[in-house]
Each structure stands twice: as structure tokens, then as C-alpha cells.
Amino acid sequence: MLAGCPTWPDEFAEKYRKEGCWRGETFGGMLRERADKHGNRIAVTYGDAHISYGELDMRADRLAAGFLELGIKKEDRVIVQLPNTPEFFEVCFALFRIGALPVFALPSHRQSEIAYFCEFAEAAAYIIPDTHSRFDYRVLARQVRSKLPELRNVIVAGDPEEFQGLSDLYRDADPGRHPHVKPDDVAFLQLSGGSTGLSKLIPRTHDDYIYSLRISADICRLDHNSVYLAALPMAHNYPLSSPGVLGTLYAGARVVLAEGPSPDETFPLIEKERVTITGVVPPIALIWLEAASSRSEDLSSLEVFQVGGAKFSAEAARRVKSVLGCTLQQVFGMAEGLVNYTRLDDPEDIVVNTQGKPMSPFDEIKVVDENGRDVEPGQTGELLTRGPYTIRGYYKAEEHNAKAFTPDGFYRTGDLVKVNSSGYLIVEGRAKDQINRGGEKVAAEEVENHLLAHPSVHDAAVVSMPDDFLGERSCAYIIPRDTPPAAAELKQFLRERGLAAYKIPDRVEFTDSFPQTGVGKVSKKALRQAIAEKMAQAAKAKQ
Ligand code: AMP
Ligand code: DBH
């Protein structure tokens, strides 16, 4: 087992095996099996390219040989920052096969995030596209390398310039040289949205993740004829696994890759490829609902439309069936594990008004008050969970783990929920210091720390403010040292520090002091209320 990764106590591991959750599969083996069984079937469609299971399997082996030749070893961490292109799969399966661990960075991450992942994970390699969405990742790699000269390998899909070209790494396949990879080995490190400062790294094993794929594929009724459209960046846990692209490959079905989630990108693909299922976040769902009536594409192949990552309003949820002509599925999940789904045959009331129920009968759920005591049934409290695909601790985070998990191994989700009489969860809010910007999670503390580095900032507090479109946006309250800097200058300062765009505060407010709680902490609740009231008044004045 990779050092620094807490794991399940033996009695739990035994139970999950005995109950048939963990079946001893690995990702490398899973692809091989699909390729052996139906090698000619298409696994991935990207533009006019159709890649079969057999080809994907072969290319992963050839790349695995190249990675080994570069000196990448079992348990080495490799930062993978690839958009929705076939290389994503080839790279991941090649790494899985040699037991090296992808760390799934998002395409929107910049120098601040990437340098931290490389340094914290002691990365053996960093894999990027040449350019994507008009951004040159080689420039980013240069910045990271100037801070971290010890980063050995920068590997580029496309024109590598001074770096290592990915396309030059495909060697003769030699699976006999692959290190032995066990089902209970960590397969990769997923990212948490973060609540205390920087993103934590989440160790997921082959056993636990493949179990989550199997039940997800089952609940979403994937079969060989299913076609999953990857509209969101697939490195994110939701489009990766719920059932996402990996659940789709698990089911032997076909993944269609979209560059992005806009109707211009996705609607023609749905029509052309006869897509049956896709997943988006609430703001994208609103855009699709708006666009559907005025567009001519035939979306009739779509059977399941998943919405998750942030709370979807009941009003919008109610419109899905009539506007898009398919079944809505709400998905409430987290990269740490637990995923809740509404089921495809659930009644309208459940589908519209709840965020689903746990996918596994072995998921354990508790809803507790501030003192950790169970609330009365139906009351709101913090959701705690434990189960066969929920981690027991973050990677190399002993101190944080002591707070984020209960002594008996329940993960404190930081989500405020209530459970209805049929066991379905309704998300009511959040106890963690995080902004959920339309599914993109922003840890307040991370942004505050960057703001505090500005010479004119005395103190900073970042909170959410309500937003019709994104659900929430971020507002930075600043106590300036003397003359307040312009808001635009502060935002530019954060950009120059290499912070991902979605973490740049949407609004900046200056103040002389922060409201305090009884014990003298900054009252974020009071700040949230203040900005919400200010926005409501401004909206009223406009009318
Ligand atoms: P992450 O830590 O980035 O994996 O994000 C997981 C968090 O996203 C959860 O703990 C929730 O706060 C939030 N989330 C995910 N799906 C939903 C949903 N359907 N409704 C409300 N919040 C959600
Ligand atoms: O927001 C998430 O992290 C998320 C949402 C839906 C997730 O990780 C998932 C499903 O698996």
C-alpha cells in the first residue's frame, strides 16, 4: 500500500469482499477483459476517430512500455492534466497497468494548483496537452518547472517544443514487464474540492472504485448499446465515475468526447452519435433547457439526463422531462466516495425534490447535530458516511484526517442534509468553508491566503453570495491596510499568482472590520447575510 494512505480496517475489508463489493479486479485487467471479449467494439469516439477496445488496450500497453522506459515506476505519482481527448484514456490505462498513479488535475488549474500538486505528491511526471481552449499548457509547464526544477518529466500530447512528446513514447508492447498491480492497491489520487486551504488528495483503490463503477452502471442501466457523452472535463470525479466515462467502459459501452458542455458542442454530437446518457452541472442544465426549444437538433436518443455537483432547483428539475424528453437523474456525490442517485423509475416527486439515495446497500449514513449526536428523523444535520467506496483518509494528511473523519471512520462531508421517510437525501446547505460555484468548489481559505499576500490587504474573508445562474458566486470581503486597492487590481493579482479562474472572487467588498461570532471568529454567516441583502436591495432598486 502507498505510504500515507489510511485504509479500511481488516474487518471492513473482509466484509466488503465477502459481500461481493470488491471482486479483485484492477483497471488494467478490466480493459484487457473487455478487449479480449469484444475487441472490435468502439470504446471512444472523438470527432471522426473511433477507437475500439482492442486498440485502446494495445495503445495503453505500448504507452506503458514508454513510461517504464522513462523510469516511471509503480506508486510514482503523475500529474495528468488532459482535456477530453483519447490520450486521457491511453495515459490513464498505461499508468494503471504499471501501477503508477494519475493525479487528476483539471484543465482549468494553473500554476498555483499544479505546482502544489507536483510538489506535494513529489510527482515523477506532469502530462499536458500542447494547447487547449486557447491556452498554452507548455507555458504553464515552464512556470511550474522554474519553481520546481526537480520535476523530471513534462510530457506533452501534441507539439512538445522542448519537452517530451507523448507520441514518441509508444513502444512495442511488453506486458510481461509490468509490475504486479493488486486490486487493493491505490489506483489514482482524485482531488477534493477543499475546505481548509489547498485541495486534499484522495486515494482510491482499484477495488473500491471499480465497485462504484459497477453499481453506477447498473443503476444508470448501461448496456452495450449505451452511449455516454462526456460533456464536463472527465478528470472530475462525477463525469469520470458516476457512471461517467469509466463506468461506461466498465459496461463495455461507448464514450463520446465533447470539447465542452455548450449546446453548440453537445447538441450536434447527441444527434450524430445517438447519445443515450450524459451528465452536467446545474448551470449547464439551465442553458440546455433554454437552448432546446430554439434548436433543431434531434435529441430523441437521450434517455437519461444527469444533473449533479451542486443543488439543482426543483423548478428547473420539473422542466427536464417535457423540454428534453428524457428522464432526469439527480446525482449528489463526492470524490471522497459516497454517491447518491435518484433511480430511473422513481416517481416525479422524488426525482424533482431530492438529491437521490446512496447507491450501495453497504453505504452507512448518519445525520448529526453540532455535538455529533444523531438528529431526529427528517431533521437537518451534517451528513457523515462510511462504506465500501468511501475513503478512510486523505493522502499524507494525518492532522486533517483526525478532524475530517470520526474515530470510527465516518467521513464528515460538511454537507447539511435531511433524509426523507424513504431514505432519500435533500441537500439543505453546507457546514464547510467552501463556495460551490455551479459545481466548481472553491475553498475560501485558499483564496484568502492568496489575498493576504497582497501588500494592501490587511485581512480577507471569502464567502458565497446567491446567484440565479451558478447557484452561488464568491465575494471577497477585504479590510485594507490604508487606501483600498481597486477590485480589478486584486483580481489581476490573483491571476498573476496562477490561481484557476473559477477561484477568482466574483465580487470584492471593502470594510473596516469583520462581524464576529461569540468566540471572536470571523462570522462568515453574517458576511453571507450582509452580501445577500445588499444584492437583493440592488436588484430591487433596478426594477
Ligand atoms: P468535491 O469535494 O469536489 O468532490 O465535491 C463534493 C461536494 O459537492 C459535496 O460534498 C457537495 O457539497 C457538493 N455536491 C455534489 N453534488 C451535489 C448535489 N447534487 N447537490 C448539492 N450539492 C452537491
Ligand atoms: O461534485 C462532485 O464531486 C460529484 C458530484 C456527482 C461527484 O464526485 C460525483 C457525482 O461522483
Coordinates of C-alpha atoms and ligand atoms in Angstrom, one line a residue:
M1 CA 0.0 0.0 0.0
L2 CA 1.2 3.5 -0.9
A3 CA 2.6 5.2 2.2
G4 CA 0.5 7.9 3.7
C5 CA -2.9 6.4 2.7
P6 CA -5.2 5.3 5.5
T7 CA -7.2 2.3 4.5
W8 CA -10.1 0.2 5.7
P9 CA -9.7 -1.9 8.9
D10 CA -9.4 -5.6 8.2
E11 CA -12.9 -6.5 9.4
F12 CA -14.4 -4.0 6.9
A13 CA -12.2 -5.1 4.0
E14 CA -13.2 -8.7 4.7
K15 CA -16.9 -7.8 4.8
Y16 CA -16.7 -5.8 1.6
R17 CA -15.0 -8.8 -0.1
K18 CA -17.4 -11.3 1.4
E19 CA -20.4 -9.3 0.3
G20 CA -19.1 -9.2 -3.2
C21 CA -18.4 -5.5 -3.4
W22 CA -14.7 -5.9 -4.0
R23 CA -14.2 -8.6 -6.6
G24 CA -10.5 -8.4 -7.0
E25 CA -10.5 -6.5 -10.3
T26 CA -7.9 -3.9 -11.5
F27 CA -8.3 -1.2 -14.1
G28 CA -5.6 -2.8 -16.3
G29 CA -7.4 -6.2 -16.1
M30 CA -10.8 -4.6 -16.7
L31 CA -9.7 -3.1 -20.1
R32 CA -7.9 -6.3 -21.1
E33 CA -11.0 -8.3 -20.4
R34 CA -13.2 -6.0 -22.5
A35 CA -10.7 -6.1 -25.3
D36 CA -10.5 -9.9 -25.2
K37 CA -14.2 -10.2 -25.2
H38 CA -15.2 -7.6 -27.8
G39 CA -12.1 -6.0 -29.1
N40 CA -13.7 -4.6 -32.2
R41 CA -16.4 -2.7 -30.4
I42 CA -15.9 1.1 -30.2
A43 CA -14.8 2.3 -26.8
V44 CA -14.2 6.0 -27.6
T45 CA -15.4 8.4 -30.3
Y46 CA -13.6 11.7 -30.8
G47 CA -14.6 13.7 -33.8
D48 CA -14.3 11.3 -36.7
A49 CA -12.0 9.0 -34.8
H50 CA -13.4 5.8 -33.4
I51 CA -11.2 3.8 -31.1
S52 CA -12.0 0.2 -30.4
Y53 CA -11.5 -1.6 -27.1
G54 CA -8.8 -3.6 -28.8
E55 CA -6.9 -0.5 -30.0
L56 CA -7.2 1.2 -26.6
D57 CA -5.9 -1.9 -24.9
M58 CA -2.9 -2.1 -27.3
R59 CA -2.1 1.6 -27.2
A60 CA -2.2 1.5 -23.4
D61 CA 0.3 -1.3 -23.4
R62 CA 2.6 0.4 -25.8
L63 CA 2.5 3.6 -23.8
A64 CA 3.1 1.6 -20.6
A65 CA 6.3 0.4 -22.1
G66 CA 7.3 4.0 -22.9
F67 CA 6.5 5.2 -19.4
L68 CA 8.6 2.3 -17.9
E69 CA 11.5 3.3 -20.2
L70 CA 11.3 6.9 -18.9
G71 CA 11.8 5.5 -15.5
I72 CA 8.2 5.9 -14.2
K73 CA 7.7 3.2 -11.5
K74 CA 5.0 1.6 -9.5
E75 CA 3.5 4.0 -7.0
D76 CA 5.0 7.0 -8.7
R77 CA 2.6 9.9 -8.9
V78 CA 2.0 11.5 -12.2
I79 CA 0.0 14.7 -12.6
V80 CA -2.4 14.3 -15.5
Q81 CA -3.9 17.5 -16.8
L82 CA -5.6 16.4 -20.1
P83 CA -8.9 17.6 -21.6
N84 CA -11.5 15.3 -23.2
T85 CA -9.3 13.6 -25.8
P86 CA -8.5 9.9 -26.3
E87 CA -5.0 10.4 -24.9
F88 CA -6.6 10.8 -21.5
F89 CA -7.6 7.1 -21.6
E90 CA -4.4 5.9 -23.1
V91 CA -2.4 7.7 -20.4
C92 CA -4.6 6.6 -17.5
F93 CA -4.7 2.9 -18.5
A94 CA -1.0 2.9 -19.3
L95 CA -0.3 4.3 -15.8
F96 CA -2.8 1.9 -14.2
R97 CA -1.1 -1.1 -15.9
I98 CA 2.3 -0.2 -14.4
G99 CA 0.8 0.7 -11.0
A100 CA 1.8 4.4 -11.3
L101 CA -0.9 6.8 -10.0
P102 CA -2.5 9.5 -12.0
V103 CA -3.3 12.7 -10.0
F104 CA -6.3 14.1 -11.8
A105 CA -5.8 17.9 -12.2
L106 CA -8.5 19.9 -14.0
P107 CA -7.8 21.7 -17.3
S108 CA -8.7 25.0 -15.5
H109 CA -5.9 24.6 -13.0
R110 CA -3.0 26.9 -13.2
Q111 CA 0.5 27.4 -11.8
S112 CA -0.6 27.8 -8.2
E113 CA -2.6 24.5 -8.2
I114 CA -0.2 22.5 -10.4
A115 CA 3.0 23.5 -8.6
Y116 CA 1.3 22.5 -5.4
F117 CA 0.2 19.0 -6.7
C118 CA 3.7 18.4 -8.2
E119 CA 5.5 19.3 -5.0
F120 CA 3.1 17.7 -2.5
A121 CA 2.8 14.5 -4.5
E122 CA 6.5 14.5 -5.4
A123 CA 5.4 13.9 -9.0
A124 CA 7.6 11.9 -11.3
A125 CA 5.9 13.4 -14.4
Y126 CA 3.4 16.0 -15.5
I127 CA 1.3 15.3 -18.6
I128 CA -0.4 18.1 -20.6
P129 CA -1.8 18.9 -24.0
D130 CA 0.1 21.4 -26.1
T131 CA -2.8 23.8 -26.2
H132 CA -6.5 23.6 -25.3
S133 CA -9.2 26.2 -25.3
R134 CA -6.7 28.8 -26.5
F135 CA -4.4 28.2 -23.5
D136 CA -0.8 27.0 -24.0
Y137 CA 0.0 24.4 -21.3
R138 CA 3.6 24.4 -22.2
V139 CA 3.9 28.0 -20.8
L140 CA 2.3 26.7 -17.6
A141 CA 4.8 23.8 -17.5
R142 CA 7.7 26.2 -17.9
Q143 CA 6.4 28.3 -14.9
V144 CA 6.0 25.1 -12.8
R145 CA 9.4 23.9 -13.7
S146 CA 11.1 27.2 -12.9
K147 CA 9.7 26.8 -9.4
L148 CA 10.3 23.0 -9.3
P149 CA 13.4 22.1 -11.3
E150 CA 13.3 18.6 -9.8
L151 CA 10.2 17.8 -11.8
R152 CA 11.8 15.4 -14.2
N153 CA 9.4 14.6 -16.9
V154 CA 7.0 17.0 -18.7
I155 CA 5.1 15.1 -21.3
V156 CA 3.1 16.8 -24.0
A157 CA 0.3 15.4 -26.1
G158 CA 0.8 17.3 -29.4
D159 CA 3.7 19.6 -30.2
P160 CA 6.1 19.2 -27.3
E161 CA 8.5 22.0 -28.0
E162 CA 11.4 21.5 -25.6
F163 CA 9.5 18.8 -23.6
Q164 CA 9.0 15.1 -24.1
G165 CA 6.4 14.2 -26.8
L166 CA 3.7 11.7 -25.7
S167 CA 3.5 10.3 -29.2
D168 CA 7.2 9.3 -29.1
L169 CA 6.5 7.1 -26.1
Y170 CA 4.6 4.4 -27.8
R171 CA 6.9 1.4 -27.8
D172 CA 6.5 -2.3 -28.5
A173 CA 4.0 -3.7 -26.0
D174 CA 5.6 -5.8 -23.4
P175 CA 3.1 -6.6 -20.7
G176 CA 5.4 -9.2 -19.1
R177 CA 7.5 -6.3 -17.8
H178 CA 4.5 -4.6 -16.0
P179 CA 4.9 -4.6 -12.2
H180 CA 2.3 -6.7 -10.3
V181 CA -0.7 -4.5 -9.5
K182 CA -3.1 -5.7 -6.8
P183 CA -6.8 -4.9 -6.5
D184 CA -6.4 -3.3 -3.1
D185 CA -3.6 -1.0 -4.4
V186 CA -4.3 2.7 -4.8
A187 CA -5.1 3.3 -8.4
F188 CA -5.0 7.1 -8.5
L189 CA -5.4 10.2 -6.5
Q190 CA -8.5 12.3 -7.0
L191 CA -8.9 15.9 -5.8
S192 CA -11.1 17.2 -3.1
G193 CA -12.9 20.5 -3.6
G194 CA -11.1 21.5 -0.4
S195 CA -12.5 23.4 2.6
T196 CA -9.4 24.1 4.6
G197 CA -6.9 25.6 2.3
L198 CA -5.4 23.6 -0.5
S199 CA -7.1 20.6 -2.2
K200 CA -6.5 17.3 -0.5
L201 CA -5.6 14.2 -2.5
I202 CA -8.0 11.3 -2.3
P203 CA -6.5 7.8 -2.7
R204 CA -8.9 5.5 -4.5
T205 CA -8.2 1.8 -4.9
H206 CA -9.0 -0.4 -7.9
D207 CA -11.3 -2.5 -5.7
D208 CA -13.3 0.4 -4.3
Y209 CA -13.6 2.5 -7.5
I210 CA -14.5 -0.4 -9.7
Y211 CA -17.2 -1.3 -7.3
S212 CA -18.6 2.2 -7.6
L213 CA -18.5 1.9 -11.4
R214 CA -20.3 -1.4 -11.3
I215 CA -23.2 -0.2 -9.3
S216 CA -23.3 3.1 -11.1
A217 CA -23.5 1.4 -14.4
D218 CA -26.3 -0.8 -13.1
I219 CA -28.3 2.0 -11.6
C220 CA -28.0 4.0 -14.8
R221 CA -28.9 0.8 -16.8
L222 CA -25.9 0.9 -19.0
D223 CA -25.6 -1.9 -21.5
H224 CA -23.5 -2.5 -24.7
N225 CA -25.7 -0.1 -26.7
S226 CA -25.4 2.8 -24.3
V227 CA -23.6 5.9 -25.5
Y228 CA -22.3 8.3 -22.8
L229 CA -21.4 11.9 -23.8
A230 CA -18.5 13.3 -21.8
A231 CA -19.5 17.0 -21.7
L232 CA -17.8 18.0 -18.5
P233 CA -14.0 17.7 -18.1
M234 CA -13.7 14.0 -17.4
A235 CA -10.9 14.2 -14.9
H236 CA -13.5 15.3 -12.4
N237 CA -14.9 12.5 -10.3
Y238 CA -18.5 13.0 -11.5
P239 CA -18.0 12.5 -15.3
L240 CA -15.2 10.1 -14.5
S241 CA -17.3 7.7 -12.4
S242 CA -21.0 8.4 -11.9
P243 CA -21.2 6.4 -14.1
G244 CA -19.1 8.7 -16.3
V245 CA -16.6 7.5 -18.8
L246 CA -15.1 4.8 -16.7
G247 CA -18.5 3.3 -15.8
T248 CA -19.3 3.3 -19.5
L249 CA -16.1 1.4 -20.3
Y250 CA -16.8 -0.9 -17.5
A251 CA -20.2 -1.7 -19.1
G252 CA -18.5 -2.2 -22.5
A253 CA -20.4 0.7 -23.9
R254 CA -19.2 3.7 -25.9
V255 CA -17.9 7.1 -24.8
V256 CA -18.3 10.2 -27.0
L257 CA -16.0 13.0 -26.2
A258 CA -17.1 16.7 -26.3
E259 CA -14.8 19.6 -26.1
G260 CA -17.1 21.3 -23.7
P261 CA -20.7 21.3 -22.4
S262 CA -22.2 24.1 -24.6
P263 CA -25.2 23.3 -26.8
D264 CA -23.1 24.2 -29.8
E265 CA -20.7 21.4 -28.9
T266 CA -23.0 18.9 -27.5
F267 CA -26.3 19.0 -29.3
P268 CA -24.9 18.1 -32.8
L269 CA -23.0 15.3 -31.1
I270 CA -26.1 13.9 -29.4
E271 CA -27.8 13.8 -32.7
K272 CA -24.9 12.4 -34.7
E273 CA -23.8 9.7 -32.2
R274 CA -27.2 8.9 -30.9
V275 CA -26.1 9.6 -27.3
T276 CA -28.2 7.9 -24.6
I277 CA -26.9 9.4 -21.4
T278 CA -24.9 12.4 -20.2
G279 CA -24.2 14.3 -17.0
V280 CA -23.9 18.1 -16.4
V281 CA -23.9 20.6 -13.6
P282 CA -27.0 22.8 -12.8
P283 CA -25.9 26.0 -14.7
I284 CA -25.3 23.9 -17.8
A285 CA -28.6 22.2 -17.4
L286 CA -30.3 25.6 -17.3
I287 CA -28.5 26.5 -20.6
W288 CA -29.6 23.3 -22.2
L289 CA -33.2 23.8 -21.1
E290 CA -33.1 27.3 -22.5
A291 CA -31.5 26.2 -25.8
A292 CA -33.5 23.1 -26.5
S293 CA -36.7 24.9 -27.7
S294 CA -34.9 27.1 -30.2
R295 CA -32.6 24.5 -31.8
S296 CA -33.3 22.0 -34.5
E297 CA -31.1 19.0 -33.4
D298 CA -32.8 15.8 -32.7
L299 CA -32.2 14.9 -29.1
S300 CA -34.6 12.0 -29.0
S301 CA -31.9 9.3 -28.4
L302 CA -31.2 10.8 -25.0
E303 CA -32.7 8.6 -22.3
V304 CA -31.1 9.9 -19.1
F305 CA -30.0 13.4 -18.3
Q306 CA -28.0 13.6 -15.1
V307 CA -27.6 16.8 -13.1
G308 CA -25.2 17.0 -10.1
G309 CA -22.3 18.6 -8.5
A310 CA -24.4 21.4 -6.9
K311 CA -28.0 21.6 -5.9
F312 CA -30.5 21.7 -8.9
S313 CA -33.6 23.7 -8.3
A314 CA -36.9 21.9 -8.2
E315 CA -38.3 24.4 -10.6
A316 CA -35.7 23.6 -13.3
A317 CA -35.8 19.9 -12.4
R318 CA -39.5 19.8 -13.2
R319 CA -39.0 21.1 -16.7
V320 CA -36.4 18.4 -17.8
K321 CA -38.9 15.7 -18.9
S322 CA -41.1 18.0 -21.1
V323 CA -38.3 20.1 -22.6
L324 CA -35.6 17.4 -23.2
G325 CA -37.9 14.4 -23.4
C326 CA -35.8 12.2 -21.1
T327 CA -35.5 11.0 -17.5
L328 CA -33.8 13.4 -15.1
Q329 CA -31.4 11.8 -12.6
Q330 CA -30.1 13.8 -9.7
V331 CA -26.6 12.9 -8.6
F332 CA -25.2 14.0 -5.3
G333 CA -21.6 12.7 -4.9
M334 CA -18.2 13.5 -3.8
A335 CA -14.7 12.5 -4.9
E336 CA -14.1 11.1 -1.4
G337 CA -16.7 8.3 -2.2
L338 CA -20.4 8.4 -1.4
V339 CA -22.6 8.9 -4.4
N340 CA -26.4 9.3 -4.3
Y341 CA -28.7 8.8 -7.3
T342 CA -32.4 9.2 -7.9
R343 CA -33.4 6.0 -9.6
L344 CA -34.6 5.9 -13.2
D345 CA -38.0 4.6 -12.1
D346 CA -38.5 6.9 -9.2
P347 CA -41.7 8.9 -9.1
E348 CA -41.6 12.5 -10.3
D349 CA -41.8 13.9 -6.8
I350 CA -38.6 12.1 -5.7
V351 CA -36.7 12.9 -8.9
V352 CA -37.6 16.6 -8.7
N353 CA -37.3 17.2 -5.0
T354 CA -34.4 15.0 -3.7
Q355 CA -30.8 14.5 -4.5
G356 CA -31.1 10.7 -4.5
K357 CA -30.2 7.9 -2.1
P358 CA -26.9 6.1 -1.6
M359 CA -26.0 3.8 -4.4
S360 CA -24.8 0.9 -2.3
P361 CA -26.7 -1.1 0.4
F362 CA -23.4 -1.0 2.3
D363 CA -23.2 2.8 2.4
E364 CA -23.7 3.9 6.0
I365 CA -25.3 7.3 6.6
K366 CA -25.6 9.4 9.7
V367 CA -27.1 12.9 10.1
V368 CA -25.7 14.6 13.2
D369 CA -26.0 17.9 15.1
E370 CA -23.1 20.2 16.1
N371 CA -22.3 17.9 19.0
G372 CA -22.2 14.8 16.8
R373 CA -25.5 13.4 18.0
D374 CA -28.0 11.9 15.6
V375 CA -30.7 14.4 14.8
E376 CA -34.4 13.3 14.9
P377 CA -35.6 11.6 11.7
G378 CA -36.3 14.2 9.0
Q379 CA -34.4 16.9 10.6
T380 CA -31.4 18.7 9.1
G381 CA -27.8 18.0 10.2
E382 CA -24.4 17.2 8.9
L383 CA -24.1 14.1 6.7
L384 CA -21.5 11.6 7.8
T385 CA -20.8 8.5 5.8
R386 CA -18.7 5.3 5.7
G387 CA -18.8 2.5 3.2
P388 CA -17.1 0.2 0.6
Y389 CA -16.0 3.1 -1.7
T390 CA -15.6 6.0 0.7
I391 CA -12.1 6.7 1.8
R392 CA -10.8 6.4 5.4
G393 CA -8.4 9.3 5.0
Y394 CA -6.7 11.7 2.6
Y395 CA -3.2 11.1 1.3
K396 CA -0.5 12.4 3.6
A397 CA -2.8 14.4 5.8
E398 CA -2.7 12.9 9.2
E399 CA -3.7 16.1 11.1
H400 CA -6.5 17.0 8.8
N401 CA -7.8 13.4 8.8
A402 CA -8.2 13.5 12.5
K403 CA -10.8 16.2 12.0
A404 CA -12.3 15.2 8.7
F405 CA -13.1 11.6 9.9
T406 CA -14.7 10.4 13.1
P407 CA -12.7 8.0 15.2
D408 CA -14.9 5.1 13.9
G409 CA -14.1 6.0 10.3
F410 CA -17.1 8.1 9.1
Y411 CA -16.2 10.9 6.6
R412 CA -17.6 14.3 7.7
T413 CA -19.0 15.5 4.4
G414 CA -19.6 19.1 5.5
D415 CA -23.0 18.9 3.8
L416 CA -26.2 19.7 5.6
V417 CA -28.9 17.3 4.6
K418 CA -32.1 15.8 5.7
V419 CA -33.3 12.3 4.9
N420 CA -37.0 11.7 4.0
S421 CA -39.0 8.8 5.1
S422 CA -38.0 6.7 2.0
G423 CA -34.3 7.3 2.7
Y424 CA -33.7 9.9 0.0
L425 CA -31.4 12.9 0.8
I426 CA -32.2 16.5 0.4
V427 CA -29.2 18.9 0.4
E428 CA -30.1 21.9 2.6
G429 CA -26.8 23.7 2.8
R430 CA -23.2 23.4 3.8
A431 CA -21.2 23.5 7.1
K432 CA -17.8 23.6 5.3
D433 CA -16.0 26.8 4.4
Q434 CA -16.4 26.4 0.7
I435 CA -18.2 28.1 -2.2
N436 CA -19.9 25.8 -4.7
R437 CA -19.8 27.9 -7.9
G438 CA -22.1 25.9 -10.2
G439 CA -20.4 22.6 -9.3
E440 CA -16.8 24.1 -9.1
K441 CA -15.7 24.0 -5.5
V442 CA -13.7 26.9 -4.1
A443 CA -12.1 26.6 -0.7
A444 CA -12.4 30.1 1.0
E445 CA -9.2 29.7 2.9
E446 CA -7.1 29.0 -0.2
V447 CA -8.3 32.3 -1.8
E448 CA -7.9 34.2 1.4
N449 CA -4.3 33.1 1.7
H450 CA -3.6 34.5 -1.7
L451 CA -5.4 37.7 -1.0
L452 CA -3.4 38.2 2.2
A453 CA -0.2 38.2 0.1
H454 CA -1.2 41.5 -1.4
P455 CA 0.6 44.4 0.3
S456 CA -2.6 46.5 0.6
V457 CA -4.7 43.7 2.2
H458 CA -4.8 43.6 6.0
D459 CA -7.4 40.8 6.2
A460 CA -9.7 38.9 3.9
A461 CA -12.8 36.7 4.2
V462 CA -14.3 34.9 1.2
V463 CA -17.9 33.9 1.3
S464 CA -20.7 32.8 -1.1
M465 CA -23.4 35.0 -2.4
P466 CA -26.6 33.8 -4.1
D467 CA -26.7 33.7 -7.8
D468 CA -29.6 32.7 -10.1
F469 CA -27.4 31.1 -12.7
L470 CA -24.5 29.5 -10.8
G471 CA -26.4 29.0 -7.5
E472 CA -23.5 30.7 -5.7
R473 CA -20.7 33.1 -6.6
S474 CA -17.8 34.2 -4.5
C475 CA -17.4 37.5 -2.7
A476 CA -14.2 38.6 -1.0
Y477 CA -14.5 40.9 2.0
I478 CA -11.3 42.9 2.4
I479 CA -10.0 45.0 5.2
P480 CA -7.4 47.2 3.5
R481 CA -4.2 48.4 5.2
D482 CA -4.7 52.1 4.1
T483 CA -6.0 53.0 0.7
P484 CA -8.1 50.1 -0.7
P485 CA -6.7 48.7 -4.0
A486 CA -9.1 48.6 -6.9
A487 CA -11.1 45.4 -7.1
A488 CA -9.8 44.8 -10.6
E489 CA -6.2 45.1 -9.4
L490 CA -6.8 42.5 -6.7
K491 CA -8.3 40.1 -9.2
Q492 CA -5.4 40.6 -11.5
F493 CA -3.0 40.0 -8.6
L494 CA -4.7 36.6 -8.0
R495 CA -4.5 35.7 -11.7
E496 CA -0.8 36.5 -11.8
R497 CA -0.3 34.3 -8.8
G498 CA -1.5 31.5 -11.1
L499 CA -4.9 30.8 -9.4
A500 CA -7.5 28.9 -11.5
A501 CA -10.1 31.4 -13.0
Y502 CA -13.0 29.9 -11.2
K503 CA -11.4 30.7 -7.8
I504 CA -11.0 34.5 -8.6
P505 CA -13.7 36.3 -6.5
D506 CA -16.7 37.5 -8.5
R507 CA -17.0 40.5 -6.3
V508 CA -14.9 42.4 -3.8
E509 CA -16.3 44.4 -0.9
F510 CA -14.2 46.7 1.4
T511 CA -14.9 47.1 5.0
D512 CA -13.3 48.3 8.3
S513 CA -13.9 45.2 10.3
F514 CA -15.5 41.7 10.1
P515 CA -18.5 40.7 12.2
Q516 CA -17.5 38.2 14.8
T517 CA -19.0 35.1 16.4
G518 CA -19.3 34.7 20.1
V519 CA -15.8 33.3 20.4
G520 CA -14.3 36.0 18.3
K521 CA -14.0 34.2 15.0
V522 CA -15.0 35.9 11.7
S523 CA -18.7 35.3 11.3
K524 CA -19.0 34.1 7.7
K525 CA -22.7 33.6 8.3
A526 CA -23.1 37.3 9.0
L527 CA -21.0 38.2 5.9
R528 CA -23.0 35.9 3.7
Q529 CA -26.2 37.5 5.0
A530 CA -24.8 41.0 4.5
I531 CA -23.9 40.4 0.9
A532 CA -27.1 38.6 0.1
E533 CA -29.1 41.5 1.5
K534 CA -27.0 44.0 -0.4
M535 CA -27.5 42.1 -3.7
A536 CA -31.3 41.8 -3.1
Q537 CA -31.6 45.5 -2.4
A538 CA -29.6 46.3 -5.6
A539 CA -31.8 44.0 -7.6
K540 CA -34.9 45.7 -6.1
A541 CA -33.6 49.2 -6.9
K542 CA -33.1 48.1 -10.5
Q543 CA -36.7 47.1 -11.0
Ligands
AMP1 P1 -15.9 17.5 -4.2 O1 -15.4 17.7 -2.8 O2 -15.3 18.5 -5.2 O3 -15.9 16.1 -4.7 O4 -17.4 18.0 -4.2 C1 -18.4 17.2 -3.5 C2 -19.4 18.2 -2.9 O5 -20.2 18.8 -4.0 C3 -20.4 17.6 -2.0 O6 -19.9 17.3 -0.7 C4 -21.5 18.6 -2.0 O7 -21.2 19.7 -1.2 C5 -21.4 19.1 -3.5 N1 -22.5 18.4 -4.3 C6 -22.3 17.4 -5.2 N2 -23.4 17.1 -5.8 C7 -24.4 17.8 -5.3 C8 -25.8 17.9 -5.5 N3 -26.4 17.2 -6.4 N4 -26.5 18.8 -4.7 C9 -25.8 19.6 -3.8 N5 -24.5 19.6 -3.6 C10 -23.8 18.7 -4.3
DBH2 O1 -19.5 17.2 -7.0 C1 -18.9 16.1 -7.0 O2 -17.8 15.9 -6.6 C2 -19.7 14.9 -7.6 C3 -21.0 15.1 -8.0 C4 -21.7 14.0 -8.5 C5 -19.1 13.7 -7.6 O3 -17.8 13.5 -7.2 C6 -19.8 12.6 -8.1 C7 -21.1 12.7 -8.6 O4 -19.2 11.3 -8.2

